[in-house]
Every structure is written in C-alpha cells, then in structure tokens.
mmCIF file of C-alpha atoms and ligand atoms in Angstrom:
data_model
loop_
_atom_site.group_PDB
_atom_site.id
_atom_site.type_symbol
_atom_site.label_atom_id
_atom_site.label_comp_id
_atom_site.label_asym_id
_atom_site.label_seq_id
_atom_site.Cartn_x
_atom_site.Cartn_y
_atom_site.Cartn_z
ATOM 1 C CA UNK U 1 16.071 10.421 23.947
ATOM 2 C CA UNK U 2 14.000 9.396 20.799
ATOM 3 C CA UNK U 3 12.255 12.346 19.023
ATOM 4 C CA UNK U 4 10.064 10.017 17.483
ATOM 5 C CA UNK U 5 6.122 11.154 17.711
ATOM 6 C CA UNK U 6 2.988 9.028 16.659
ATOM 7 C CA UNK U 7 -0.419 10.685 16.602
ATOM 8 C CA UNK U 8 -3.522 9.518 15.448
ATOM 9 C CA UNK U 9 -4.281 12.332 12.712
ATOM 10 C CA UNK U 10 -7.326 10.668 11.541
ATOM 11 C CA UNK U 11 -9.503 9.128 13.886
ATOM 12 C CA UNK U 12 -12.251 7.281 11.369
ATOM 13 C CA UNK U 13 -12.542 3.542 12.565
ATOM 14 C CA UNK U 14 -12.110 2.563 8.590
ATOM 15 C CA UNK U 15 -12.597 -1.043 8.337
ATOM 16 C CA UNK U 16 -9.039 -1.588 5.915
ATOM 17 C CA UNK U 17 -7.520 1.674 5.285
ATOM 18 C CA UNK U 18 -4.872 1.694 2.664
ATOM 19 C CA UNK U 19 -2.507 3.274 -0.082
ATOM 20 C CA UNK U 20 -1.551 6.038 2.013
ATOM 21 C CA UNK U 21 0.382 8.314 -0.977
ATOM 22 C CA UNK U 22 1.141 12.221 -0.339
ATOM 23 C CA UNK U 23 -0.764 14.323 -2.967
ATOM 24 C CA UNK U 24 1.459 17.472 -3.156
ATOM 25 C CA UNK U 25 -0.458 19.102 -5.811
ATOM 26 C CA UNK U 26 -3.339 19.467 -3.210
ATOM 27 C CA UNK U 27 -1.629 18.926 -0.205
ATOM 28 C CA UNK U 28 -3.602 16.163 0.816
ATOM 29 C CA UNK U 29 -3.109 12.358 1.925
ATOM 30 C CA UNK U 30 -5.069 10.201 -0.105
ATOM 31 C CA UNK U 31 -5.534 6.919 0.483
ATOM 32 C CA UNK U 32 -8.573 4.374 0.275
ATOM 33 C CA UNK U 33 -10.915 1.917 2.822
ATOM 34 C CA UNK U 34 -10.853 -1.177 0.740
ATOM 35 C CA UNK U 35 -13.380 -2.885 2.455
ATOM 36 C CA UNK U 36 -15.254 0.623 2.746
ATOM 37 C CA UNK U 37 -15.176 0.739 -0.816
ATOM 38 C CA UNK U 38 -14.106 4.636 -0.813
ATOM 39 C CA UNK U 39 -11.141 6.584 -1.472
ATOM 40 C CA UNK U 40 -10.506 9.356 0.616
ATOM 41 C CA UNK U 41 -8.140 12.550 0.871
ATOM 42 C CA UNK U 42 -7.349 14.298 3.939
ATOM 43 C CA UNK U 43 -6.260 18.261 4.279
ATOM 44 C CA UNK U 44 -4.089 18.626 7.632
ATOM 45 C CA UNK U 45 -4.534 21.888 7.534
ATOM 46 C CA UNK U 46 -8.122 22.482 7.650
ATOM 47 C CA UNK U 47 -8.898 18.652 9.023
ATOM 48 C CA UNK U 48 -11.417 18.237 6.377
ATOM 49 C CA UNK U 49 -11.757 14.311 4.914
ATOM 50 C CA UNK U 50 -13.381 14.266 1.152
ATOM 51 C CA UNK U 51 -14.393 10.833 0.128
ATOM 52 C CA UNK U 52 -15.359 9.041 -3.231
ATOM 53 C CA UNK U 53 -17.766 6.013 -3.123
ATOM 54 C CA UNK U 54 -17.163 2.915 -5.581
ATOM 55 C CA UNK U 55 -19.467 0.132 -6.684
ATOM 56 C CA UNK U 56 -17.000 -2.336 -5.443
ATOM 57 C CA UNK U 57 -13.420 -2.863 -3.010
ATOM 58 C CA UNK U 58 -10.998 -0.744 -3.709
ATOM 59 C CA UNK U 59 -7.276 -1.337 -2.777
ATOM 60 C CA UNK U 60 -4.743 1.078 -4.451
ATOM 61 C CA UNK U 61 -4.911 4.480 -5.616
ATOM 62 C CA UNK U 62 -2.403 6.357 -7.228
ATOM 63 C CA UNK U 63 -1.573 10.167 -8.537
ATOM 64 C CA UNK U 64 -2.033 10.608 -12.578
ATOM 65 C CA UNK U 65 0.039 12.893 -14.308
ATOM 66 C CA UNK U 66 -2.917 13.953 -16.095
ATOM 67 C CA UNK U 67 -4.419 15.226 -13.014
ATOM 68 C CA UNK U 68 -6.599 13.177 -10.422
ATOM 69 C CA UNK U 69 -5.777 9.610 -9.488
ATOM 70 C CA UNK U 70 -5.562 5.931 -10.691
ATOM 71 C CA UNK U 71 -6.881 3.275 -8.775
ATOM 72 C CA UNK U 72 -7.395 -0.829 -8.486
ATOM 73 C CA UNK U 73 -10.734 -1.418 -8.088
ATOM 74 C CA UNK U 74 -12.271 -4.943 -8.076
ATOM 75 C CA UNK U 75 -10.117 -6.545 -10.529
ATOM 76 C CA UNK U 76 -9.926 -3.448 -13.000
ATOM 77 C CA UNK U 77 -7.249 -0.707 -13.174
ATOM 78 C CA UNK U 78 -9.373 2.933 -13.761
ATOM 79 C CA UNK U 79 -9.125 6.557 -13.911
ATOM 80 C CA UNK U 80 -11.218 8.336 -10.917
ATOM 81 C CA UNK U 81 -11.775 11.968 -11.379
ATOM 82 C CA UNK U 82 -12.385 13.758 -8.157
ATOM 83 C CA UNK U 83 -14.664 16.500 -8.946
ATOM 84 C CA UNK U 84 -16.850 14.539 -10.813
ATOM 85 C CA UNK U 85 -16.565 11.379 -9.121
ATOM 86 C CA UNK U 86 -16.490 9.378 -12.155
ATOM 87 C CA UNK U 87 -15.040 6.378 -12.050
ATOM 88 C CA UNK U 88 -13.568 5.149 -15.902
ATOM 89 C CA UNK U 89 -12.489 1.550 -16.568
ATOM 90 C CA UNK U 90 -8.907 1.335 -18.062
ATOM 91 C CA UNK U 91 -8.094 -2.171 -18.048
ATOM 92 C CA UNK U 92 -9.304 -6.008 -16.469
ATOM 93 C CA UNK U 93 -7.770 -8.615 -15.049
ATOM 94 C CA UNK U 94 -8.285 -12.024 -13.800
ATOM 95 C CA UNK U 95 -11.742 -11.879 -15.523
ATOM 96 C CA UNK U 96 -11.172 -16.148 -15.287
ATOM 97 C CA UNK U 97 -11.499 -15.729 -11.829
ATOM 98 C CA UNK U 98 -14.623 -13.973 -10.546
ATOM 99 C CA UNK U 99 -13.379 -14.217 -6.584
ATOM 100 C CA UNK U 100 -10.208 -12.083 -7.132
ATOM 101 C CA UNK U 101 -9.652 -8.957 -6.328
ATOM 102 C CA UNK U 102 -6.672 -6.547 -6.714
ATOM 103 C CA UNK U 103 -4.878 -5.465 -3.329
ATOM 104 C CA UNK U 104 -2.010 -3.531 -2.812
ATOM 105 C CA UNK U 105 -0.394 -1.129 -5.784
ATOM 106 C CA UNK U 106 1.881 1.806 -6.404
ATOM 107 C CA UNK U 107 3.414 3.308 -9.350
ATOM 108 C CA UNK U 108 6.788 2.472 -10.618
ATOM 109 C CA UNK U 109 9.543 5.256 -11.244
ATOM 110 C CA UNK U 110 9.095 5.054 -15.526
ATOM 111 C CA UNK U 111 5.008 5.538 -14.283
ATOM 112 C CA UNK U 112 3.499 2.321 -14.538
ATOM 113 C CA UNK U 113 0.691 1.403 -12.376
ATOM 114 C CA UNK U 114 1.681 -2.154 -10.667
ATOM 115 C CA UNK U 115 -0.669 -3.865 -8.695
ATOM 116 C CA UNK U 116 -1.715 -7.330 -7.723
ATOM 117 C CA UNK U 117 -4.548 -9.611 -6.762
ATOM 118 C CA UNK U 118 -5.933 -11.980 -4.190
ATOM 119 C CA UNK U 119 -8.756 -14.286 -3.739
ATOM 120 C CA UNK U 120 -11.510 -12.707 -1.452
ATOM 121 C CA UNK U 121 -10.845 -12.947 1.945
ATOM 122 C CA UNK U 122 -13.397 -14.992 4.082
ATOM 123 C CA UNK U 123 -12.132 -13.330 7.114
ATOM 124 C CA UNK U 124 -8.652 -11.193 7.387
ATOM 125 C CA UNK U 125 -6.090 -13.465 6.232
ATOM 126 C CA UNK U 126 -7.709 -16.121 5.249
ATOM 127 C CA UNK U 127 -7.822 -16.754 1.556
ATOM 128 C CA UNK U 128 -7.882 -19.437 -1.128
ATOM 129 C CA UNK U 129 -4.116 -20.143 -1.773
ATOM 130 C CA UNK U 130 -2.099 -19.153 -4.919
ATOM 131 C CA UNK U 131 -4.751 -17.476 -6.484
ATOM 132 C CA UNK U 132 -3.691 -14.260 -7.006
ATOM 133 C CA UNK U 133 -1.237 -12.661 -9.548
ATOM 134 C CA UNK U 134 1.286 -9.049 -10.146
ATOM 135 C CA UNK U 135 -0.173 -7.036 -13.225
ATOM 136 C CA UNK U 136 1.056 -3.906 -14.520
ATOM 137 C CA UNK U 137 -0.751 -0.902 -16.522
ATOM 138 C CA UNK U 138 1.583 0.748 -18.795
ATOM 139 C CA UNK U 139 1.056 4.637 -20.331
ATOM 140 C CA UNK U 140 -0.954 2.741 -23.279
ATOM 141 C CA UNK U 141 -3.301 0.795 -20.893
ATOM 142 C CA UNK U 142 -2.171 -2.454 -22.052
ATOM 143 C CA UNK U 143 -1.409 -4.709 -19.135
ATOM 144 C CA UNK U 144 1.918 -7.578 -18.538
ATOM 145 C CA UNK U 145 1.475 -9.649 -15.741
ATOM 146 C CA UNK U 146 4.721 -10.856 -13.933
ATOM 147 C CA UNK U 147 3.929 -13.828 -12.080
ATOM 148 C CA UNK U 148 0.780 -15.939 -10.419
ATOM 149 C CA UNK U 149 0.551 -18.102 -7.818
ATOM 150 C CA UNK U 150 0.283 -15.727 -5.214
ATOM 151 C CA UNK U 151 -1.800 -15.896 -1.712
ATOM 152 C CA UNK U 152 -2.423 -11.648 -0.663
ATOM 153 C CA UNK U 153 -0.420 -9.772 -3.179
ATOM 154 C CA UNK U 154 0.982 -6.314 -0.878
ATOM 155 C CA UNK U 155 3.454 -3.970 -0.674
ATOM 156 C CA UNK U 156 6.054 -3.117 -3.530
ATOM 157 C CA UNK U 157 8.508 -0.518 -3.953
ATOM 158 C CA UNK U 158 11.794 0.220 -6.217
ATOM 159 C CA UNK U 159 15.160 0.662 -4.884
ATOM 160 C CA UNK U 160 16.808 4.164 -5.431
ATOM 161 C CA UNK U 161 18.761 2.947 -8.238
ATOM 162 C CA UNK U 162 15.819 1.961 -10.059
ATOM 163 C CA UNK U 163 17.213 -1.778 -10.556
ATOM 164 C CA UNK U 164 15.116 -3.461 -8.051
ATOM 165 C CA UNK U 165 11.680 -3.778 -7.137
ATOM 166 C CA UNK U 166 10.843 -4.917 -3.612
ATOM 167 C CA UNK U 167 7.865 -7.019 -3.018
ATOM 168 C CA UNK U 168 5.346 -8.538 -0.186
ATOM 169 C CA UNK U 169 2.895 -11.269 -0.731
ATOM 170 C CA UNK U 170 1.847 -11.675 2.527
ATOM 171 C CA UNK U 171 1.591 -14.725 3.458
ATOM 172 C CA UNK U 172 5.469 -15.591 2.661
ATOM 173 C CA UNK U 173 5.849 -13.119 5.694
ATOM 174 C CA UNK U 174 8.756 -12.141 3.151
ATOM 175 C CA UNK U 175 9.846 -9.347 1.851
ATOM 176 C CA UNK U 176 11.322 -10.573 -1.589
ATOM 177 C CA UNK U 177 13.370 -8.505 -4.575
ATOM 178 C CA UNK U 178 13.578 -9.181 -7.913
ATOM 179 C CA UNK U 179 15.473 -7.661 -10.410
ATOM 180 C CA UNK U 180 13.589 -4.978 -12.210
ATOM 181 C CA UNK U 181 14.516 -2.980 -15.767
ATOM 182 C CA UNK U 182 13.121 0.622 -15.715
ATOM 183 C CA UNK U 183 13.302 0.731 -19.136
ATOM 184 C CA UNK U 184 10.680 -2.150 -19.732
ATOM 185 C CA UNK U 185 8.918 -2.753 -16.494
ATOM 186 C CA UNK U 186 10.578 -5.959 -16.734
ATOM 187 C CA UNK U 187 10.650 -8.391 -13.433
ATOM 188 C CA UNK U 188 12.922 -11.552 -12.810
ATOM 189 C CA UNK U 189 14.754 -13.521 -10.166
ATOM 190 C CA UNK U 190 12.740 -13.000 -7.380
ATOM 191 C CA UNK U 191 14.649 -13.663 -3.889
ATOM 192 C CA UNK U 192 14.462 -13.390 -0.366
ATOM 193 C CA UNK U 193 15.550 -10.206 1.392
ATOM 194 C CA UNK U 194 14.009 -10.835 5.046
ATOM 195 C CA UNK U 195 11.547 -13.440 6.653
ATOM 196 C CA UNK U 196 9.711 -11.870 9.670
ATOM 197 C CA UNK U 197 9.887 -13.340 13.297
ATOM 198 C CA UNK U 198 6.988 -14.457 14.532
ATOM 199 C CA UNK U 199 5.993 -11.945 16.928
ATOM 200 C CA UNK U 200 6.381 -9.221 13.854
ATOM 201 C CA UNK U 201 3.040 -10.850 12.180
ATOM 202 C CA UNK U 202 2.127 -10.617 8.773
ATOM 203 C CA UNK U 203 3.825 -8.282 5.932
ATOM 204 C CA UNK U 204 2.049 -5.694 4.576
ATOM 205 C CA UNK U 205 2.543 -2.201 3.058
ATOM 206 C CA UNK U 206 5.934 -1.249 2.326
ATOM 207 C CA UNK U 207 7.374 2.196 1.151
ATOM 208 C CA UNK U 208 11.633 3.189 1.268
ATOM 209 C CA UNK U 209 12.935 6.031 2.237
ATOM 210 C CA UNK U 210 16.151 8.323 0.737
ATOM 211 C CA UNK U 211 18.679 6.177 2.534
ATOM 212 C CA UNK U 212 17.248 3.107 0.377
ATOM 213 C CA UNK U 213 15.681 1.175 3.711
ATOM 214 C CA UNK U 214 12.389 -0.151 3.612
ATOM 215 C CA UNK U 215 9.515 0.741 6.141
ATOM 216 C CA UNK U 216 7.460 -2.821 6.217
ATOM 217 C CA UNK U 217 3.941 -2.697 8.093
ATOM 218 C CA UNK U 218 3.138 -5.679 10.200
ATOM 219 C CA UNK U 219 -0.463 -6.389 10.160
ATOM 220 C CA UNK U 220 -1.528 -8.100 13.590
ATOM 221 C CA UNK U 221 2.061 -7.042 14.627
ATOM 222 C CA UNK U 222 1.101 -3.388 15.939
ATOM 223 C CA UNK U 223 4.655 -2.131 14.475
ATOM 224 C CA UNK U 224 6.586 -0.945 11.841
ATOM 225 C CA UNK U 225 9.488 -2.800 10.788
ATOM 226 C CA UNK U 226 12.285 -0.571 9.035
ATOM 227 C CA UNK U 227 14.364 -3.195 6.870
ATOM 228 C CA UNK U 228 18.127 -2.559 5.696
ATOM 229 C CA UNK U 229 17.184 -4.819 2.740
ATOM 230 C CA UNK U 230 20.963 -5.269 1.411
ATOM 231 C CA UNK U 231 21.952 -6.761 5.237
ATOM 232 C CA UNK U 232 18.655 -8.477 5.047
ATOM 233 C CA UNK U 233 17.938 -6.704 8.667
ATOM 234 C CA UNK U 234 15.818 -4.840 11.049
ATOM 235 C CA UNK U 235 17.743 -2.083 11.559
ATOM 236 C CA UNK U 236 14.235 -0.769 13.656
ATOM 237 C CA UNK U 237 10.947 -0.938 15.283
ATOM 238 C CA UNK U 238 8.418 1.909 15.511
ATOM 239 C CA UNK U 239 5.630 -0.020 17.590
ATOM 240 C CA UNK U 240 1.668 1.074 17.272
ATOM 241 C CA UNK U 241 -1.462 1.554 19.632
ATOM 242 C CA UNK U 242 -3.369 -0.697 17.522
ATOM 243 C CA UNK U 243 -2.175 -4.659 16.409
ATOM 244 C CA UNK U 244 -3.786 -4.157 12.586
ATOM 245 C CA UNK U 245 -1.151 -1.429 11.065
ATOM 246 C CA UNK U 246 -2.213 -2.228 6.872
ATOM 247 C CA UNK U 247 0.199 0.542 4.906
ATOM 248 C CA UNK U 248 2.658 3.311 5.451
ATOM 249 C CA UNK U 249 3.832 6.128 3.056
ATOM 250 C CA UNK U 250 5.797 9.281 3.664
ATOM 251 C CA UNK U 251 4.275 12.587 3.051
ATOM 252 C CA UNK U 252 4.214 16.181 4.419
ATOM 253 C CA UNK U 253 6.058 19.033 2.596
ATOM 254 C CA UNK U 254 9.470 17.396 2.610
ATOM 255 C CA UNK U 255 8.224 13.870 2.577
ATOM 256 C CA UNK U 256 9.459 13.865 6.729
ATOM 257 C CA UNK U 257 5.574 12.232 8.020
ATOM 258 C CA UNK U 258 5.414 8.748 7.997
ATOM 259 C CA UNK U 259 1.556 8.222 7.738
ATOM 260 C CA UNK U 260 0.421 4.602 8.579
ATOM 261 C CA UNK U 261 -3.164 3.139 8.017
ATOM 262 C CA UNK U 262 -4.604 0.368 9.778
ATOM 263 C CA UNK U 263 -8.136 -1.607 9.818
ATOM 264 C CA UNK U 264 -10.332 -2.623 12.402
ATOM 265 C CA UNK U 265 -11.860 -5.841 9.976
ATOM 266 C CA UNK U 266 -12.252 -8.816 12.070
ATOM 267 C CA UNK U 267 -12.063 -6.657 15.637
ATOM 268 C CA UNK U 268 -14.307 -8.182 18.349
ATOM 269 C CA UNK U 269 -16.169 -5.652 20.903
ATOM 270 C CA UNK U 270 -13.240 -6.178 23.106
ATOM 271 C CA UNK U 271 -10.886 -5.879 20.718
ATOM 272 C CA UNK U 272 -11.864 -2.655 19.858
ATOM 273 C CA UNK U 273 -12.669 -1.138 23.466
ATOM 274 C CA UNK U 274 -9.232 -2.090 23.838
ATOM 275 C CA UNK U 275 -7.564 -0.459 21.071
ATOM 276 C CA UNK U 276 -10.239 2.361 20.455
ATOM 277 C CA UNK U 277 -8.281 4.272 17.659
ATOM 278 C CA UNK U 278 -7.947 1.091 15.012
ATOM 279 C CA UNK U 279 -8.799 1.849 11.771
ATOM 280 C CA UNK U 280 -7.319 5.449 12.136
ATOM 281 C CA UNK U 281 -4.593 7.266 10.214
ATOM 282 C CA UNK U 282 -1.359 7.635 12.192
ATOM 283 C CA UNK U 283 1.695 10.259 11.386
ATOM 284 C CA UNK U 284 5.121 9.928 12.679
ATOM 285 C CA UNK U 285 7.311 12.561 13.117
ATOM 286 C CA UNK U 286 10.785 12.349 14.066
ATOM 287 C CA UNK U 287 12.629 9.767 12.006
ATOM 288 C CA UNK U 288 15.149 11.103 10.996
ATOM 289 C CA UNK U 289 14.656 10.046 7.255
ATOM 290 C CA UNK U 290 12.785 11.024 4.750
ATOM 291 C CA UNK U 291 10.174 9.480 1.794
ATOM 292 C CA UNK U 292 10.499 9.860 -2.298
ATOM 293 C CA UNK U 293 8.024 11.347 -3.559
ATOM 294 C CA UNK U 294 5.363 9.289 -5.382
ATOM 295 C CA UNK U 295 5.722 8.608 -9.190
ATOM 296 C CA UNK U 296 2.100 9.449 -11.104
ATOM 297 C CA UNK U 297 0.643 7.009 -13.448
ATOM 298 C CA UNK U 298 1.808 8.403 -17.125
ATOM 299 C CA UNK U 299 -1.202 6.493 -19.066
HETATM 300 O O1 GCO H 301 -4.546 -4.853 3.875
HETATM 301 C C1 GCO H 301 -4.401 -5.595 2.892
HETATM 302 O O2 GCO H 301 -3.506 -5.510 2.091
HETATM 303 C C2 GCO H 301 -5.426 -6.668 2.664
HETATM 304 O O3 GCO H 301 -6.324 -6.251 1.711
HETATM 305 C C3 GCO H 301 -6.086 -6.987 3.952
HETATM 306 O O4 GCO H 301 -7.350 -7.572 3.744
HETATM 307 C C4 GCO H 301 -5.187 -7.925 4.701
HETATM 308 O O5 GCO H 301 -5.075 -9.125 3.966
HETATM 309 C C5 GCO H 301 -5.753 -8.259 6.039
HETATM 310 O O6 GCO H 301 -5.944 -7.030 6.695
HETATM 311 C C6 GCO H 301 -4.759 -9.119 6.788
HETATM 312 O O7 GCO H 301 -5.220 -9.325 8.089
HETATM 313 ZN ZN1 ZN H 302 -2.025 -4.285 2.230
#
C-alpha cells in the first residue's frame, strides 16, 4: 500500500504559482505568483503567508548567500530584500525585445543564477515562437547567454555529478541535457532525455532528487512525472486534484516534502468549480526520496 500523501498546504487560488525553493534559514517555502506579480514565503508552522509586491511578472526567485533572495523579474535579474521590500536591479536582458519576459530559473551548484525567457503569453501556452533565450548571472553580475530560439523557457536542474544540466522548454514537451562544466557555467550538446506522451501535457518545473531522478511537472497534465533520465523513462506518476501543476521542489527539514505549485490562469467558471483548490500549494509526503538542497546565488 502506497504511503504517498498529497495535501493542499496552501489554499490561495494564485493565478501561476512558481519557484517553489525550501528556505532553511527561515524555514519557509518561498516561491512566487508570476502573473500575481508577488513573491511569497510560507511558515508551516504558524500557517502565516508574507508576500512582496513587484512592478512587473515575476517568475524565479532564488536564496542569496548574502542573505534574502534573487529573483527574475520582467526581463532583469535583481536582488529583493525582504524586510525592506526593495527590489535592486542587477542585470537586463533581451532589452531588443520589449515582449519577453524571463520564466523559469534556479541556481546552479558553483551559484549562478540561470534563468530564461519567453515571449508574453496571450493566453497559457500560447506564445510567439523562438523568441525566448537561457541567460545566466554569475557572482560578478555579468550575464552569458547559452542559447536562443526558444518558445517557454522552464525547468532546469544539474545532475548529482555536477556534469549535466537538465532542461525544459516547454513546448518541445522534452526534457533535454546538455553537457554542463561547473567550473565555467559552460553549456553544450544539448540532447533528448524523454519526450512526454500525450496525455502527460506540457513540461514544466523540474527539480532531482538524491537518487539523481528527475521530478517533471506536467502543466494541463494534473501529474507529476518522475523521470530516470539515464533510461530516458518514467519510472512514476504522482497524479494531482487540479490539471495546471506549474513547479515542484523538495523542502521540509530533510528535504522529504515534495511541494508542487499550480495556476488557475486561463480556468473557466466551470473549470474552477470543478477543481476548487487550483492555484494552491500542494506537499507530498511519502516518497521515499529525498531533494538537494538549493544552491544560493553567490553574486
Ligand atoms: O508556468 C510557467 O512556467 C509559465 O510561465 C506559464 O505561463 C506556463 O507557460 C503556462 O502556465 C502553460 O499553460
Ligand atoms: Zn514554469
């Protein structure tokens, strides 16, 4: 009998939550509403949600080893300190293309801040093609981008032996890997490591776990997809009460909580009668793996 549990742990209808990442210096989740254009952080203990307004989308947010958080917002990487709620520009991109935005991003294990970009969606899913690109923020705040042509620029990760990085652009309904040098921050040779079925939908966040398999949410797919990505296999399905499942990241004190975010963007009346908590937070317990702790930005 499966121990697995899922419970909605945050019941906001957010309209794209995101960037779930485990803040153990607070003990918080944090994570962001893109489309809300907030980034939040959630105590389990006491409940309580704190929440930071920005001027524009924001898709990624990240832990700084300086203290507070790094996040993509619009198409600029910046520093956001919490008790103030000051939100410091660090870097552009894209600035030749004024209907981008960055999307998903996460920190690599030397702390850079990757992160990519997208065209604005006109509804979810549907962009301008090949418009997007993968950028990284290194410790000096100068910025490398890896490669363009990209349609919704999502989840990344880096294999436990720091010389891969894993990579979703959504609407390849891939999950690619490319060979990756810790040293540099260097990408190359990009490949194929699964194509998802159809009834799995669309690719989005992505985060491994200590036995080097990859969690993969599938937006419009109500699951998540865990991917043995040297077989190139589903090795298992955790399915959702809601269709629109955006991110997952572990968490908890020994990284044992999956926490999943999902949106509730583009949801008719019906839609959401029928699937009342999209939008929410969900934790699952019970895996029977566990997450790596997240890296914090070193810049
Ligand atoms: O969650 C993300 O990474 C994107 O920013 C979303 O806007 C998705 O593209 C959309 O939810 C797909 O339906
Ligand atoms: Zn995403």
């Amino acid at each position: 009998m499966s121990s697995i549990k899922i419970e909605c742990v945050i019941t906001e209808r957010y309209r794209i939550g995101e960037s779930p990442v485990w803040d153990e210096r607070e003990g918080m989740l944090v994570y962001v509403d893109i489309a809300g254009q907030k980034v939040c952080r959630w105590n389990p203990n006491s409940n309580e949600i704190q929440s930071v307004s920005l001027e524009e989308t924001v898709s990624a947010v990240a832990l700084r080893k300086s203290g507070d958080y790094v996040v993509a917002t619009g198409t600029t990487f910046a520093a956001l300190n919490w008790k103030d709620k000051s939100v410091t520009p660090l870097a552009r991109v894209d600035e030749d293309k004024p209907n981008n935005r960055f999307n998903d991003g996460k920190v690599d294990p030397a702390g850079r801040f990757f992160a990519g970009t997208m065209a604005k969606e006109i509804r979810p899913a549907v962009v301008e093609r090949n418009q997007g690109s993968l950028f990284t923020l290194y410790k000096d705040h100068s910025v490398v981008k890896h490669f363009d042509m990209v349609d919704i620029s999502n989840g990344l990760d880096w294999s436990l032996d720091q010389k891969a990085m894993f990579y979703i652009d959504s609407l390849s309904y891939k999950v690619d890997a490319l060979d990756y040098d810790v040293k540099t921050g260097k990408t190359s040779n990009r490949r194929q490591v699964y194509k998802l079925q159809q009834d799995e939908g669309l690719p989005d966040g992505m985060c491994i776990d200590t036995e080097g398999k990859l969690w993969v949410t599938c937006n419009n797919g109500g699951r998540v997809i865990r991917i043995d990505p040297q077989a190139g296999t589903v090795i298992q399905t955790v399915k959702l009460p809601v269709d629109k499942v955006t991110s997952c990241g572990f968490g908890g004190k020994d990284y044992s909580e999956l926490y999943v975010t999902s949106a509730s963007d583009g949801m008719d009346e019906a839609w959401k009668a029928r699937q009342p908590q999209a939008g929410g937070i969900f934790k699952i317990t019970g895996l029977g793996v566990k997450g790596i702790p997240p890296t914090a930005f070193a810049g």
